[in-house]
mmCIF file of C-alpha atoms in Angstrom:
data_model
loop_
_atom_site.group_PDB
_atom_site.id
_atom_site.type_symbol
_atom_site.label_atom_id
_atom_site.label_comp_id
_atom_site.label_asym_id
_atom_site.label_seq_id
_atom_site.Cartn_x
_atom_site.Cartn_y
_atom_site.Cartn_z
ATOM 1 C CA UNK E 10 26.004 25.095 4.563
ATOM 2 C CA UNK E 11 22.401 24.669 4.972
ATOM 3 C CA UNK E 12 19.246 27.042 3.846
ATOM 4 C CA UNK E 13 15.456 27.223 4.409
ATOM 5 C CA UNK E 14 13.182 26.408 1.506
ATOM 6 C CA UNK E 15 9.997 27.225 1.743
ATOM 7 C CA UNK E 16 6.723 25.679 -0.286
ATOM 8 C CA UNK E 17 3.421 25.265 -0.597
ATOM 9 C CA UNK E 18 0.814 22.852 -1.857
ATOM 10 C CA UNK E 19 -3.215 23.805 -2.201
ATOM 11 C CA UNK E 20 -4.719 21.492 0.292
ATOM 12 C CA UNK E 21 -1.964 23.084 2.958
ATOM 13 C CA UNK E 22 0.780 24.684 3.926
ATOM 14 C CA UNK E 23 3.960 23.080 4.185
ATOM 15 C CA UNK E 24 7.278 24.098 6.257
ATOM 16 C CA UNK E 25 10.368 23.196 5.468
ATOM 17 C CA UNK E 26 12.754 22.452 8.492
ATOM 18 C CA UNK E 27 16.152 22.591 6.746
ATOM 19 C CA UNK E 28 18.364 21.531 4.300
ATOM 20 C CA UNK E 29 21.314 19.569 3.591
ATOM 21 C CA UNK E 30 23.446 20.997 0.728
ATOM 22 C CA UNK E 31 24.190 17.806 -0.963
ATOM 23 C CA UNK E 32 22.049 16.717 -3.638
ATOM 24 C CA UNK E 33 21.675 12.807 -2.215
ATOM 25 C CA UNK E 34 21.161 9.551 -3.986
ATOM 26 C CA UNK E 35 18.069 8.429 -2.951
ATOM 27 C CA UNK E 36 14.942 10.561 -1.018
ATOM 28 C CA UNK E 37 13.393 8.108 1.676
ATOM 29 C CA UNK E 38 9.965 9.528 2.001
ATOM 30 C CA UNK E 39 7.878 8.905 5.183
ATOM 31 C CA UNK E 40 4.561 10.673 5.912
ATOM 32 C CA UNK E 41 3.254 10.104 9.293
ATOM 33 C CA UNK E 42 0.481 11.158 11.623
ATOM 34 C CA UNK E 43 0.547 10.574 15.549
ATOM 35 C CA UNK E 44 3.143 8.056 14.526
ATOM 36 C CA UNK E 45 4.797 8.569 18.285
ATOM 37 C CA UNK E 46 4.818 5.062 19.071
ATOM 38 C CA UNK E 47 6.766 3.416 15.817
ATOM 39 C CA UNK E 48 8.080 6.432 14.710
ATOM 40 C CA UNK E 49 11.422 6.081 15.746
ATOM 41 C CA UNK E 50 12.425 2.453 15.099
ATOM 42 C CA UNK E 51 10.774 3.160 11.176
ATOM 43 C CA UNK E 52 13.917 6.433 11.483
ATOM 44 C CA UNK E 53 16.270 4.744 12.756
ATOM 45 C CA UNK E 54 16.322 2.180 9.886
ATOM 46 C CA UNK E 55 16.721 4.370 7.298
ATOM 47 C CA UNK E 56 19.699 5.923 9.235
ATOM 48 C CA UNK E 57 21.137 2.737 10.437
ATOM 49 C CA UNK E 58 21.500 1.629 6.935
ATOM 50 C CA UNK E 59 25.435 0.866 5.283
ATOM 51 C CA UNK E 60 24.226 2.902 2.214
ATOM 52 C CA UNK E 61 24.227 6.639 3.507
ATOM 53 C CA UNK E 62 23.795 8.491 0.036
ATOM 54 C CA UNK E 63 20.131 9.651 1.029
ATOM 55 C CA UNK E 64 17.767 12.182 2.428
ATOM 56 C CA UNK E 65 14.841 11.485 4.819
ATOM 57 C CA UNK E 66 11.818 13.184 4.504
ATOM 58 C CA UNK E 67 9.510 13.568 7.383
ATOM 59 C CA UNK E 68 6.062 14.760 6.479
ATOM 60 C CA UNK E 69 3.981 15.494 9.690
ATOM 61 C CA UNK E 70 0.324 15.087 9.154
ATOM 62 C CA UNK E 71 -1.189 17.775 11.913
ATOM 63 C CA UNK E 72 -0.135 14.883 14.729
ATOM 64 C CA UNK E 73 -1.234 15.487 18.146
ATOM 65 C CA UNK E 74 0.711 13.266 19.971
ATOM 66 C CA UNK E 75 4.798 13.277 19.797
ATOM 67 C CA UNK E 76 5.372 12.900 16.588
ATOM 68 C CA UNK E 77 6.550 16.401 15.956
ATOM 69 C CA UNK E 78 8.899 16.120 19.057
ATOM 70 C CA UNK E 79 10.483 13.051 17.332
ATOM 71 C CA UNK E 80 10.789 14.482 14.191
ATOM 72 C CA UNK E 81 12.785 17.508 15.736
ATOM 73 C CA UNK E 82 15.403 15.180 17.364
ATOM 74 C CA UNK E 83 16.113 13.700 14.569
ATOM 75 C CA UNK E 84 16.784 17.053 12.522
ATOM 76 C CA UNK E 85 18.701 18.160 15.130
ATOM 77 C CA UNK E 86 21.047 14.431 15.046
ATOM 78 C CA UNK E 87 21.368 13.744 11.339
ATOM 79 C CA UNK E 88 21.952 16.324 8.526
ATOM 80 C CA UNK E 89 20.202 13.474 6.067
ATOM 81 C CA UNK E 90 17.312 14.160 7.593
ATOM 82 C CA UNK E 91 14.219 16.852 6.962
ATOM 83 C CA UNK E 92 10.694 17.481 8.016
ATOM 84 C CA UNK E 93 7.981 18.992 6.758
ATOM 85 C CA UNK E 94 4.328 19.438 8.062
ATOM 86 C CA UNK E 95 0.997 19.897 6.819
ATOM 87 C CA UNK E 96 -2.164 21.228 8.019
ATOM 88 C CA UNK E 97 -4.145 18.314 7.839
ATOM 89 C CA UNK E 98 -4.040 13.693 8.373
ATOM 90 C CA UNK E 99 -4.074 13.059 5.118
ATOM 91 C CA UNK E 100 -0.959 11.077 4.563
ATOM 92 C CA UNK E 101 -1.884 11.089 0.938
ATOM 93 C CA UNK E 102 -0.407 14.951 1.225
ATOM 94 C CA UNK E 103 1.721 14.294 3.460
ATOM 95 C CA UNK E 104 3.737 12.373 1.043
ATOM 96 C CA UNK E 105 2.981 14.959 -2.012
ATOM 97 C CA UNK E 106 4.752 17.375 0.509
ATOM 98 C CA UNK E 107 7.713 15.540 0.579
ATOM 99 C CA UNK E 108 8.122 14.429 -2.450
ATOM 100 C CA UNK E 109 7.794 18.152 -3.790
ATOM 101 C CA UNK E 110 11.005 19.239 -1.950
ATOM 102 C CA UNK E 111 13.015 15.821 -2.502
ATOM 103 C CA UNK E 112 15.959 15.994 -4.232
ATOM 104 C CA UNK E 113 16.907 12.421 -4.821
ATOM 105 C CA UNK E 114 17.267 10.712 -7.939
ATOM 106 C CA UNK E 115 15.338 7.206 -6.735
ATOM 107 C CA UNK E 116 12.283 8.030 -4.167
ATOM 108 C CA UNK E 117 11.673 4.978 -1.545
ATOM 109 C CA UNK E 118 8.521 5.251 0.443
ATOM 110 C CA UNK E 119 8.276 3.943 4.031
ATOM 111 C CA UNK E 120 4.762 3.727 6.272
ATOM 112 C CA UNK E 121 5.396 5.292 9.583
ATOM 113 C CA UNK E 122 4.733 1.650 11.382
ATOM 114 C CA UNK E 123 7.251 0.015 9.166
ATOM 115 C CA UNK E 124 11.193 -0.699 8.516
ATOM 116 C CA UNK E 125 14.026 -1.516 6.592
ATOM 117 C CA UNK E 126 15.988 -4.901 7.069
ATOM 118 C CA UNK E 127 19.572 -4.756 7.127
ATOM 119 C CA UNK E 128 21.408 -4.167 3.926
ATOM 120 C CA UNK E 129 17.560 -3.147 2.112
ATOM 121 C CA UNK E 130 18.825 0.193 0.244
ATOM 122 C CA UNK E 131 22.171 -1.599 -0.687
ATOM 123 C CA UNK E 132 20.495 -3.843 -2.461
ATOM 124 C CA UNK E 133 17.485 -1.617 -3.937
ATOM 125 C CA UNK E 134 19.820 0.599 -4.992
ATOM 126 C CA UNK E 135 22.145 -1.779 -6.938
ATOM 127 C CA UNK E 136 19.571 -3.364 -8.823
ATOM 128 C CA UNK E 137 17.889 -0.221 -9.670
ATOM 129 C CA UNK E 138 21.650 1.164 -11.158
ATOM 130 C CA UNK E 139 22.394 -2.327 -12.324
ATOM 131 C CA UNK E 140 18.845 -2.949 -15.145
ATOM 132 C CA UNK E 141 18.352 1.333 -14.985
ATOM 133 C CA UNK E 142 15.327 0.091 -13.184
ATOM 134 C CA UNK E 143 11.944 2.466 -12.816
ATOM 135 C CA UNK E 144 10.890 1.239 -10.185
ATOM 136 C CA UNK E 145 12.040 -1.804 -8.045
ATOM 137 C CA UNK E 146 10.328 -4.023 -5.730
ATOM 138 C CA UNK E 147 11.755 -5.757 -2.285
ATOM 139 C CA UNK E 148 10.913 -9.183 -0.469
ATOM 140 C CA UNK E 149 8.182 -8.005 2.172
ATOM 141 C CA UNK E 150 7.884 -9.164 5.717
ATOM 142 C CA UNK E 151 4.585 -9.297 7.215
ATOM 143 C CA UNK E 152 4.877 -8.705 11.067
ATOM 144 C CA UNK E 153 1.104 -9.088 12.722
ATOM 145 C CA UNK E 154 0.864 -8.328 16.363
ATOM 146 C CA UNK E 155 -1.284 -10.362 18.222
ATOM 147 C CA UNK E 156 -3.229 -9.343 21.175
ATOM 148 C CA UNK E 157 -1.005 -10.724 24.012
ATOM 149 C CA UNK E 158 2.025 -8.959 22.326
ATOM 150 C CA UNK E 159 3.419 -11.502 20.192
ATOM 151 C CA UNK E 160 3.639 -11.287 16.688
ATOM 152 C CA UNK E 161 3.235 -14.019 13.861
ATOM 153 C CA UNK E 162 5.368 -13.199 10.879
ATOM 154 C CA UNK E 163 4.695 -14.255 6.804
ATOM 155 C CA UNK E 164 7.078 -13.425 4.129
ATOM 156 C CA UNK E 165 5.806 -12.356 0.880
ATOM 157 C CA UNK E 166 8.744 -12.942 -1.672
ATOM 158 C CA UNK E 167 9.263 -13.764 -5.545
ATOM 159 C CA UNK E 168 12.665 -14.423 -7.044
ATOM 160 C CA UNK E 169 15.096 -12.117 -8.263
ATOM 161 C CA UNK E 170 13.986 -11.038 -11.338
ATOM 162 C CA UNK E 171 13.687 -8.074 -14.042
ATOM 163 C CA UNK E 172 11.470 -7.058 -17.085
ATOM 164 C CA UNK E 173 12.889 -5.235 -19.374
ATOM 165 C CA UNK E 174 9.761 -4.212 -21.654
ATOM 166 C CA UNK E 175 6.400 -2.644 -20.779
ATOM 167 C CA UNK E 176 4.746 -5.863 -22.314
ATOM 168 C CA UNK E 177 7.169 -8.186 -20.123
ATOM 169 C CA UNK E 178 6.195 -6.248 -16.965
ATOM 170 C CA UNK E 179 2.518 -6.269 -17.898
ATOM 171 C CA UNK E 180 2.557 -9.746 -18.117
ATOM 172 C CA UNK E 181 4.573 -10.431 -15.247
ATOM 173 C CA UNK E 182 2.852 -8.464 -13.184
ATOM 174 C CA UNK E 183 0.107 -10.452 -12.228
ATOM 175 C CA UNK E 184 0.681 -11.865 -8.667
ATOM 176 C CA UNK E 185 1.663 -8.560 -7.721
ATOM 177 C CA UNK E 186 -1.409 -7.457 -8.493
ATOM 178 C CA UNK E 187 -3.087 -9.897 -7.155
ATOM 179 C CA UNK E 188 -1.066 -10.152 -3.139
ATOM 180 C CA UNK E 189 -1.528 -6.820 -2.998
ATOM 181 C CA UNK E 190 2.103 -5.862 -4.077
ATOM 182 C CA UNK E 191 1.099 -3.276 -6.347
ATOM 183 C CA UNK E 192 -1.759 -1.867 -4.399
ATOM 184 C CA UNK E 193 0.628 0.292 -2.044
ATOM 185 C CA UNK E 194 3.764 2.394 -2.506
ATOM 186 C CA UNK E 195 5.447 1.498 1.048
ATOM 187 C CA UNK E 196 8.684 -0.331 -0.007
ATOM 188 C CA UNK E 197 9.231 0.112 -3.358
ATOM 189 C CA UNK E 198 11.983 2.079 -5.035
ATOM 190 C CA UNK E 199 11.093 4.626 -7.717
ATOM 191 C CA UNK E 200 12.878 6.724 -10.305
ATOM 192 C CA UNK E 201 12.351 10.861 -9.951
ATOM 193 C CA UNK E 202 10.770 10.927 -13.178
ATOM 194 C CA UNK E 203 8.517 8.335 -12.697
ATOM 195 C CA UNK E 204 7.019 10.066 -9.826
ATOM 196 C CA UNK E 205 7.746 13.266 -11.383
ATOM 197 C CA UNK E 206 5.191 11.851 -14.710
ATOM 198 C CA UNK E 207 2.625 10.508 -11.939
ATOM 199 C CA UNK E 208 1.706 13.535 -10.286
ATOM 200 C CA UNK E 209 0.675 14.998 -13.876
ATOM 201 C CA UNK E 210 -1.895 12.830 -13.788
ATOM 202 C CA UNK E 211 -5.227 13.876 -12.806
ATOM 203 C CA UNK E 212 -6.834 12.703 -8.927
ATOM 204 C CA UNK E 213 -3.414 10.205 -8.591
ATOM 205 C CA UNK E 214 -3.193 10.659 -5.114
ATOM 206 C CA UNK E 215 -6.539 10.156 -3.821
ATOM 207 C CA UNK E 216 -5.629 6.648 -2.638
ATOM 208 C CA UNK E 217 -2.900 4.367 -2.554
ATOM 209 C CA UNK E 218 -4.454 2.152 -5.218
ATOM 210 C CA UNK E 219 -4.493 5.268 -7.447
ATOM 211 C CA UNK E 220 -0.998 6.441 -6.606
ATOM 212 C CA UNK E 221 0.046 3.219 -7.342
ATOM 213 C CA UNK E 222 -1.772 2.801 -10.889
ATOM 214 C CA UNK E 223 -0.207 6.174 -11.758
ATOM 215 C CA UNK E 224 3.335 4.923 -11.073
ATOM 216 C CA UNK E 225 3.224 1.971 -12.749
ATOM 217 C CA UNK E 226 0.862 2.679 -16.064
ATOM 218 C CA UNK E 227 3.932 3.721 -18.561
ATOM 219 C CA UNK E 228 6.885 1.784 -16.646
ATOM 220 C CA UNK E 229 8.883 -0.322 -19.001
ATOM 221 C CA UNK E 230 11.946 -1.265 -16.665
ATOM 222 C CA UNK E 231 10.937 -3.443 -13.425
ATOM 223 C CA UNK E 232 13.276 -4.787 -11.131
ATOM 224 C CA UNK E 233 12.037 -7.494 -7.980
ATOM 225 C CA UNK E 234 14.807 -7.905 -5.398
ATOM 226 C CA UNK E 235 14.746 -10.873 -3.717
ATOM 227 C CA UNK E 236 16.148 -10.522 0.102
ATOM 228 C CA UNK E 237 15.813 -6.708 0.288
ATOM 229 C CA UNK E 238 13.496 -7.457 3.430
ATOM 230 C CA UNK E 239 10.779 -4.501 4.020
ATOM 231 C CA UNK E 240 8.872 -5.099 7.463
ATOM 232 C CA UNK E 241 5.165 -4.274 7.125
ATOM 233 C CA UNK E 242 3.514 -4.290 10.507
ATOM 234 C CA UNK E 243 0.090 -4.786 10.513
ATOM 235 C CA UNK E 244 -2.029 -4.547 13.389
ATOM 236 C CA UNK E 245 -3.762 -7.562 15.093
ATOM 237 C CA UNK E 246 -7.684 -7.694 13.769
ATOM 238 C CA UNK E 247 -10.400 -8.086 16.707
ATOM 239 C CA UNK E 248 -12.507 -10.592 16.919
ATOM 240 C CA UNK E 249 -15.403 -8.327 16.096
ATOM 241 C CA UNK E 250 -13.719 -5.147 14.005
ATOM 242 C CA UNK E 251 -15.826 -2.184 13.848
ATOM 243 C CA UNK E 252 -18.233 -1.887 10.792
ATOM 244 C CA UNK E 253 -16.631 0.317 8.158
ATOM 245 C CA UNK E 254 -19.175 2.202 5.969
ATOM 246 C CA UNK E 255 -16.967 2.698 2.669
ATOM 247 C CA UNK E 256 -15.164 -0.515 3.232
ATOM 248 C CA UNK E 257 -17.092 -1.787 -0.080
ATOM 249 C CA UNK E 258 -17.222 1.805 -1.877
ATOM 250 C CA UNK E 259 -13.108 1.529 -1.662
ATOM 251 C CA UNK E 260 -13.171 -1.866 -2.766
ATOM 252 C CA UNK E 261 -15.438 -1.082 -6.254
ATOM 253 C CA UNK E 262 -12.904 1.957 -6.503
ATOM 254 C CA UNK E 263 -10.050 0.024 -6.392
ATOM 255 C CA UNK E 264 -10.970 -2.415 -8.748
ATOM 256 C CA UNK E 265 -12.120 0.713 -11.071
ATOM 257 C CA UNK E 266 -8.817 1.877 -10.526
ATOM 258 C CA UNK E 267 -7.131 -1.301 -11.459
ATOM 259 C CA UNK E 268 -9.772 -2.009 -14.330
ATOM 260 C CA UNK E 269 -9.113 1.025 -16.050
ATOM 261 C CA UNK E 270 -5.072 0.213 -15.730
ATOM 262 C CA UNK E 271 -5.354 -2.753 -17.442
ATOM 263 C CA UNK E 272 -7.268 -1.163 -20.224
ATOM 264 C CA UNK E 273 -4.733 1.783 -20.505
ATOM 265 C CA UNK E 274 -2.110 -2.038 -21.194
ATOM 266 C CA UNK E 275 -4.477 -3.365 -23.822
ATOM 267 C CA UNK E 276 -5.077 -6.371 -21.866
ATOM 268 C CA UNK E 277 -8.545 -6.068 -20.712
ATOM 269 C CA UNK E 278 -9.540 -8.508 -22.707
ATOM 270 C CA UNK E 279 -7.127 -10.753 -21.703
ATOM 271 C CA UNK E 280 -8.849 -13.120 -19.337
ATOM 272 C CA UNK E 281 -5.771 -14.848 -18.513
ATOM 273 C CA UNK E 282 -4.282 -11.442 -17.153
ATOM 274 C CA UNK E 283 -7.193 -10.265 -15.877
ATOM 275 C CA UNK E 284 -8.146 -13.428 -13.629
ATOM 276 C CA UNK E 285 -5.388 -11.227 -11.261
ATOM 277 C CA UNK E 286 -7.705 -8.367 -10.900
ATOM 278 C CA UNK E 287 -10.636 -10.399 -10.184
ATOM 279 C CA UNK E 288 -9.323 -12.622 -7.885
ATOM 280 C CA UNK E 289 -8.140 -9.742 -5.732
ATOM 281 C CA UNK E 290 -11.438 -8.221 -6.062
ATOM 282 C CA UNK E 291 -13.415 -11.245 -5.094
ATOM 283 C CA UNK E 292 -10.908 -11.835 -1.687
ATOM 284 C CA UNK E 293 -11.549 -7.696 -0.865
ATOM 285 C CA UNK E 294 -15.308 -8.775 -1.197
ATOM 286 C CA UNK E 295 -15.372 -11.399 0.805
ATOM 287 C CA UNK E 296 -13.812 -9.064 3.696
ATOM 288 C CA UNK E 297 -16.712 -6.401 3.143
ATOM 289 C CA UNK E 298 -19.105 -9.106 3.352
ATOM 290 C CA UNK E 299 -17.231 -10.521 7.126
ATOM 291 C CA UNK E 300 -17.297 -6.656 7.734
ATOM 292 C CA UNK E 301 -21.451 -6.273 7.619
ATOM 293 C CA UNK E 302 -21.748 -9.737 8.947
ATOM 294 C CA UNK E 303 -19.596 -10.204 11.657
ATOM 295 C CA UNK E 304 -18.169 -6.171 12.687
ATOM 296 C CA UNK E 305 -19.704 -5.181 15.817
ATOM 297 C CA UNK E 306 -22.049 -2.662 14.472
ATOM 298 C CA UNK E 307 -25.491 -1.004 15.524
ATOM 299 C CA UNK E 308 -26.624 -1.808 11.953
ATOM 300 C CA UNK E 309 -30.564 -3.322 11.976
ATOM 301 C CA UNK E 310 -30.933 -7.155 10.323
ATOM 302 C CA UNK E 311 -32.464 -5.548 7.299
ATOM 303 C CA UNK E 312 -29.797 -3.074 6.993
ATOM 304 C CA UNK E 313 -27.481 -5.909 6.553
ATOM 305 C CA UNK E 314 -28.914 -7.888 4.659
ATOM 306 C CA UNK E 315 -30.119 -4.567 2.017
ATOM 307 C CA UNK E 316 -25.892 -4.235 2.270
ATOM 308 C CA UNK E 317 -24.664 -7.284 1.413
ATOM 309 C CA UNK E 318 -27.222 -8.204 -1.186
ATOM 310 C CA UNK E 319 -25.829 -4.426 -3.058
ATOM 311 C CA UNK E 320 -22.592 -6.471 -2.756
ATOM 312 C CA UNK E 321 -23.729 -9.690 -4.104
ATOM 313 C CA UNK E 322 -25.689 -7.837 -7.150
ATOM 314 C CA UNK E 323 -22.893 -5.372 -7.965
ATOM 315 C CA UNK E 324 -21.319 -5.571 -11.328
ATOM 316 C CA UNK E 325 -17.917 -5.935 -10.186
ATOM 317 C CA UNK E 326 -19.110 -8.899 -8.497
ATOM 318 C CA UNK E 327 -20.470 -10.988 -11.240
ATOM 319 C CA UNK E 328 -17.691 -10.438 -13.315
ATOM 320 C CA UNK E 329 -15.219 -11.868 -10.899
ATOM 321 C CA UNK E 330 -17.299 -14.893 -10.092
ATOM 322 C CA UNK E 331 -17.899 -16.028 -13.764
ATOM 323 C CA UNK E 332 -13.998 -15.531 -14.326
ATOM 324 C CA UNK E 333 -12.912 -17.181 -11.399
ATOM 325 C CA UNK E 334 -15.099 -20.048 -11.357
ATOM 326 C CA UNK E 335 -12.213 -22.543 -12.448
ATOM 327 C CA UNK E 336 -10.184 -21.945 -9.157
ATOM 328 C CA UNK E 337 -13.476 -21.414 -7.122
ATOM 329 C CA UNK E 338 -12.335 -23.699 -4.441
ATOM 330 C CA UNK E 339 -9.605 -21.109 -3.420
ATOM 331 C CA UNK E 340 -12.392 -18.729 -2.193
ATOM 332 C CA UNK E 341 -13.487 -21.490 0.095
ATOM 333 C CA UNK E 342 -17.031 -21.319 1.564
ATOM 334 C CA UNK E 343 -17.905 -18.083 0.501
ATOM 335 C CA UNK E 344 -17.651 -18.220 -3.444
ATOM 336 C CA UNK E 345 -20.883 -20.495 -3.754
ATOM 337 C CA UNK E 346 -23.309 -18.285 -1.501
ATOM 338 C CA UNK E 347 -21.738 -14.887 -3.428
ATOM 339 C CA UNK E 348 -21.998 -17.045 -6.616
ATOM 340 C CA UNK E 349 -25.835 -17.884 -5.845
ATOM 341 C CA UNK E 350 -26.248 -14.542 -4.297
ATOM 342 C CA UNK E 351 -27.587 -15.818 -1.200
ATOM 343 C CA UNK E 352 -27.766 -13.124 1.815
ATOM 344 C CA UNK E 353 -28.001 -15.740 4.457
ATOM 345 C CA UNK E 354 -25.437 -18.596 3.126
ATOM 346 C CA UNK E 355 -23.076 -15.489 3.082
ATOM 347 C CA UNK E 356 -24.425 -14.532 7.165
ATOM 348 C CA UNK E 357 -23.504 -18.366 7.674
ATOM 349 C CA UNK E 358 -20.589 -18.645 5.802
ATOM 350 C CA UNK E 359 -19.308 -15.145 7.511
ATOM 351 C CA UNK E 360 -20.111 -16.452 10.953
ATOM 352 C CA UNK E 361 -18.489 -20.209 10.587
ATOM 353 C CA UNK E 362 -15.200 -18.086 9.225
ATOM 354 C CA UNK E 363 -15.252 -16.082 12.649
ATOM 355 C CA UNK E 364 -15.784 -19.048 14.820
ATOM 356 C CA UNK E 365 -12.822 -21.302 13.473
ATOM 357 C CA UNK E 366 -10.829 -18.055 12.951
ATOM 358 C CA UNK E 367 -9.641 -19.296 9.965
ATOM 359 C CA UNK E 368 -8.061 -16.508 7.305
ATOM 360 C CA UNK E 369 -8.932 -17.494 3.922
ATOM 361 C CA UNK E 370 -7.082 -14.788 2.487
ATOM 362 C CA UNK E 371 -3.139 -15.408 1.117
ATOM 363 C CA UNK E 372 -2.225 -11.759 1.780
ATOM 364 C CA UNK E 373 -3.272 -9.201 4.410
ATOM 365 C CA UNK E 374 -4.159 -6.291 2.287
ATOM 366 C CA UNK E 375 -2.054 -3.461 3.333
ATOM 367 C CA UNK E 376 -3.492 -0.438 1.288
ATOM 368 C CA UNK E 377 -5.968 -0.151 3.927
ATOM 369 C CA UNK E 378 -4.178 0.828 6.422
ATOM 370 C CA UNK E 379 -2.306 3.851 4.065
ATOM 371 C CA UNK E 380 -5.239 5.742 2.874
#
């Protein structure tokens, strides 16, 4: 027998659809706003999955297109699955919603574009039982589509693995840091009480950088699943993107963010396990730079140039270019000019990049596109 619940949070109120009286297994949490066009597929394989112990949580973020609509069928279909809304986009709150009423003990988030590969929670779930895992991290398929309507696809995987120590995961932990892994929460399976211990913390869920540094700051059990295929899908970037004001002021913030995590380890002086944290500072910098330089904006010459030279000069900055300077050739033609600080070998560099249409960067960042 089913019963209404109903919550709140501070920033909006939240209603509960229904309720499905068994306590499940794992709470699949998706927060989505005007979602209408992905929504479904990203449902459907959660629900389509062999392992049925679960809950799905729908969080509608004040969509104005058919997400709602979608959300209702699938209430009315499955008894797994739930939906709350809130009064506002922020999918930040939408997924605080959710995870407030979930009842799972593991809590696996999912972006509203995304999905699960066949046999994903299977195989989360065993490894997480098998090493009592906090939190455990899947193989990740990156699906760009392309403006014609294809798509070009990269896997981003690591072996099979598991740290058993907060020292052995802080050490290991470094190309996940540095890809991008550990700078969103999409994919990755999470113990109640680690979630439960991150919203304690004060301004966690601002971003997904700082929801992510909150989850993973006191973990001492890490599991990495290799084959547990998540699908990101990331949109195809224009030739010319639009300019993006706090593109840069989210870039210093994240590295803030993962600065300050590091310190929390002990390891900030730890060049070694740092180098991971600059290097994915110094590839988000080079795409605020292409931003100003090469983003179809109404911006005036000296406007750019006053922006990118606050780039160049920033603190952040120098830091990453004196401690990546061995590897320097991975950066390609943009580490010298942002090494020399030069406003117009950056322009030129920026420019060249756009012309060939050559990606310098290993990993399409993905927190972006969560905020």
């Amino acid at each position: 027998m089913t019963k209404d619940i109903k919550c709140s949070v501070s920033n909006g109120g939240i209603s509960l659809v229904r309720r499905a009286p068994k306590r499940p297994c794992v709470s699949v949490i998706l927060a989505a706003h005007n979602a209408g066009e992905h929504l479904t597929r990203a449902i459907e394989s959660v629900l389509n999955q062999d392992y049925e112990d679960l809950e799905l949580i729908v969080a509608n973020c004040a969509s104005s297109d058919r997400t709602a609509s979608v959300c209702e069928r699938f209430v009315d279909r499955d008894i797994r699955v739930e939906a709350v809304s809130v009064d506002n986009n922020s999918m930040s709150c939408g997924r605080a919603a959710a995870c407030s009423v979930a009842r799972g003990r593991y809590l696996l988030f999912v972006g509203q574009d995304d999905w699960l590969g066949a046999g994903f929670l299977d195989a989360m779930v065993a490894a997480a039982r098998e090493h009592d895992a906090q939190m455990v991290i899947p193989e990740f398929s990156v699906d760009t589509e392309q403006a014609d309507g294809s798509r070009v696809f990269a896997t981003l995987s690591h072996e099979s693995c598991f740290w058993d120590g907060a020292e052995a995961f802080h050490q290991g932990a470094a190309p996940f840091v540095e890809n991008g892994v550990l700078a969103f929460a999409a994919g990755k399976l999470f113990t109640r009480e680690c979630i439960e211990a991150m919203a304690e913390l004060p301004d966690m869920c601002h971003n997904e950088v700082s929801f992510m540094t909150g989850c993973v700051r006191d973990l001492a059990r890490v599991a990495v699943v290799e084959g547990a295929r998540y699908h990101l899908l990331q949109p195809s970037t224009p030739a010319h993107a639009a300019f993006d004001p706090g593109m840069f002021a989210r870039c210093q913030e994240d590295y803030r963010r993962l600065r300050d995590l590091y310190e929390y380890w002990g390891l900030l002086d730890d060049a070694a396990a740092m180098s991971a944290v600059h290097r994915r500072y110094l590839r988000e910098l080079i795409r605020c730079i292409e931003n100003v330089c090469a983003s179809s904006n109404r911006l005036s010459a000296s406007e750019r140039r006053d922006r990118v030279q606050d780039m160049l000069d920033a603190a952040p900055t120098r830091e990453a270019i004196e401690a990546v300077k061995e590897s320097s050739h991975e950066f390609g033609i943009m580490y010298a000019p942002i090494a020399r600080r030069s406003v117009m070998a950056c322009f030129m560099g920026a420019r060249i990049q756009d012309i060939v249409g050559r990606a310098l960067l290993p990993f399409v960042s993905c927190a972006e596109a969560r905020l």
